[in-house]
Amino acid sequence: MNHMKLFAATVKWHGIKTLRKPDIARRAFFHGQRYVSSGTSEPFLSGSNSNYVEEMYYAWLENPQSVHKSWDLFFRNANAGQTYDPHLPDQLERKASFLQSHGLAQTPGKAEKLVEDHLAVQSLIRAYQVSIRGHHVAQLDPLGILDADLDSFVPSDLITTIDKLGFYGLHESDLDKVFQLPTTTFIGGNENSLSLREIIKRLENTYCQHIGLEFMFINDVEQCQWIRQKFETPGVMKFTNEEKRTLLARLVRSMRFEDFLARKWSSEKRFGLEGCEVMIPALKTIIDKSSEMGIEYVIMGMPHRGRLNVLANVIRKELEQIFCQFDPKLEAADEGSGDVKYHLGMYHERINRATNKKITLSLMANPSHLEAVDPVVQGKTKAEQFYRGDTAGKKVMSILLHGDAAFAGQGVVYETFHLSDLPSYTTNGTIHVVVNNQIGFTTDPRMARSSPYPTDVARVVNAPIFHVNADDPEAVMYVCSVAAEWRNTFNKDVVVDLVCYRRRGHNEMDEPMFTQPLMYKQIHKQVPVLKKYADKLIADGTVTLQEFEEEIAKYDRICEEAYTRSKDNKILHIKHWLDSPWPGFFNVDGEPKSMSCPPTGISEDLLTHIGNVASSVPVKDFKIHAGLSRILRARLEMTKNRVVDWALAEYMAFGSFLKEGIHVRLSGQDVERGTFSHRHHVLHDQEVDKRTCVPMNHLWEQQAPYTVCNSSLSEYGVLGFELGFAMASPNALVCWEAQFGDFHNTAQCIIDQFISSGQAKWVRHNGIVLLLPHGMEGMGPEHSSARPERFLQMSNDDSDAYPVSRFVKISQLYECNWIVVNCSTPANYFHVLRRQILLPFRKPLIILTPKSLLRHPEAKSSFDEMVSGTTFQRVIPENGLAAQAPHEVKRVIFCTGKVYYDLVKERKNQDLEKQVAITRLEQISPFPFDLLKEELDKYPGADLVWCQEEHKNSGYYDYVKPRFRTIVNHTRPIWYVGREPAAAAATGNKNTHLVSLRRFLDTAFNLENLA
Ligand SMILES: Cc1ncc(C[n+]2csc(CCOP(=O)(O)OP(=O)(O)O)c2C)c(N)n1
Ligand SMILES: [Mg+2]
């Protein structure tokens, strides 16, 4: 009757809970993928069907294949020890003996009951296993006041009281009957059968204590079985004394670190971990276990909470480096504006003490924007795997930490999960750890999410979710170790949900009682996990009180000594907080090795070779579409004629890098073909399904690989991912292309928080290239503008300061936060891509790319503009008639991008080629002051006009205006010609579009009147 107490305890703990669906008629159902008989839920044991079962049983005895495989399995289990063997000479004899042994020979009614009861017990077992079952009643909340799944519902099919046995048609008298266990459970250990009482007890132990498992939605039997085995097998959660002592020591470090900070800097924001101190041993367990299984490099992303503790006790950053950051007088030694201490990253190579193997740990710097770092971590992890040839993720892995509110609320989490199984984006499994303190700032979970758990988002990718009560450190360690094994075995994501509490307010200055009075009353009473665990270990003799106190004293001493040393640090080197060092790229001081950029052209032979491959199908028996044949023929023709269009220029740039061993990666929506069907980097066999060919990978025997990959329909996630990929190495050209430029705004956080300001905050270079199709072509308010004004507004070059350096061309690039270009020729596009890698440092490059110009007959370049010795032109000056007699020029029109072609055409129409010069700005930012000054000086008597096709409050005008003024020292006006200001990026009316174009072209060439 002991077990009855257990039932009672469970009920008491949950309070009296009403069952929502008392459904006696629904006696037993088989839900699930494997054991369905014909439908998903068949009430096959309802009275009238029991004969059917019996009939089936006899049929099975004759021939197991004559019944559904679920029945086959069931009868095999029920008949365990007498498994069907087709080679047995006498089946009838066998049947008879089975019936005899079960006392059924003369009483078929008994057979029915036996089968029913076994089925009932199977259903009962499954009820505990299946999602939305056992974990519902697991005791997950250390505070004991909340339901981790926001629901006080106790599933009616769990045996929380004796009368619930009736749900299965079982009775108290059945408790001591022995039942055959199905192969879908491991609760028996070495035993095949157990009493019903023991079955329920073991299920309770596995599923209803401090661990709540969600995995039955995984549609892979092997994986489900694996999890069941890990958690159901009796005695799995046994730890050696040594392991318990290590765990205690780690908890000491975690807790005392927080205490130390609280003592020394009580009024500073630290975003402490108190209430989830177990996170430190949890991470260490994951890392130890992963290292044991061969992982050499772990890349981590995490929010504010507990970050300093992770740096100190997981990454093992020197404590004085952390402590000195609390000193307000600390001066920054590096360029850039830096960041607060709980955002900085870290990279550390060390020996893992548990395994004695080398391990590299990297914690990525991140902005305050929660979860934004997730895809960045994944991209960096993918890149590290790629460069090591670690295609299966056996050496490099990522760990992502999340807060409960952010994990549920931030869409980028979903976007990141959806990358997890895509061939060009998978990192072969990420371990997610949620610090589920059941609060987000001041908001209760009920107001913060609509799903039962904060982790439900992970279900979309079939990731198992292990909820665990964070006040049970051993349960946490076990779960983490299984999570690491899961990742190593199946190379799929897994989530560990640490259900904990937040001892203080959101930060240490916040008063949580304003908003969560009852919760915090309980929290104030809550005994810290360290004390609870130490008491337990002292009580069972694993450690003595003295040993425990010594451990504390030892760590406190370490902190004190580091604190003393930290006072000597007067200067903060943000460089020491770099998460992704690039060994050998910079000199020892972290400076570029040179301050020059070689010419970006390549040899004619190379151009011809790449052109030829780009026009070919370099594999045999591969049938491409007739339309594509035409495109390839046109490419060949261009190559013969020594010209390139946009697509071919891009091919030339990418191909040239591959020869030099530079990896090129192009990712984004539909990039393989190209949104505008111009690129065709992946050829598809028209006759063999999924057979493809990437000619770019057939350029040379020895070449760097080219990756071109259509991404999921995400911008935030995918751009973050590519940014992370670009972080891993400076020797790769990593490009992300937006479908249309305006879609970049759903990735705004990555652009603002990382790309624009990443170097200033974290002294970290990044050479990512953004390709943003842009142009006002009458396609409506969307699809028209990549919003260049936003990028320009965030450019850090000073509008009022004329740069004076002799090396302005390169120093401007070095000092800027990013480069914004709008190339008007394919050759210049080729050069700017080439320059990106030939520069001795890395800067993000934003390229406004064309749409209609992709096919514009004039938008072609000759090989002459790309051969060795040629280079990127920041400005393309007027070089026609006007340039030959500059003093006669009445007007200089400055412009950028596609409008140039409209202007040239109009000028020709109006026969104004001598009077009007048109100069193109190809690199808009950093602003080519020097070259434009030459142009302005060349035409002293001319009006100066800035012409753009974008509306006045968008485009480039607000950026270029003050800079032009700086060049002329405010002595000459710069006139604006273009569309009126507007709220939408473009009109939805084609006619209005054309009329406004006509209007501004007329104004541009009306030499009489500008005012
Ligand atoms: C994208 C974003 N929105 C809002 C915030 C402001 N903010 C900082 S912490 C926080 C609550 C986070 O709650 P949770 O994810 O549960 O983490 P916890 O602080 O509880 O550890 C909020 C709303 C933010 N940092 N990032
Ligand atoms: Mg929280």
PDB file of C-alpha atoms and ligand atoms in Angstrom, residues 404 437 439-440, ligand 2:
ATOM      1  CA  ASP A 404      11.542  32.209 -21.061  1.00  0.00           C
ATOM      2  CA  ASN A 437      12.456  31.991 -14.296  1.00  0.00           C
ATOM      3  CA  ILE A 439       8.846  35.982 -15.537  1.00  0.00           C
ATOM      4  CA  GLY A 440       9.899  38.446 -18.201  1.00  0.00           C
TER       5      GLY A 440
HETATM    6 MG    MG B   2      12.345  35.176 -17.601  1.00  0.00          MG
END
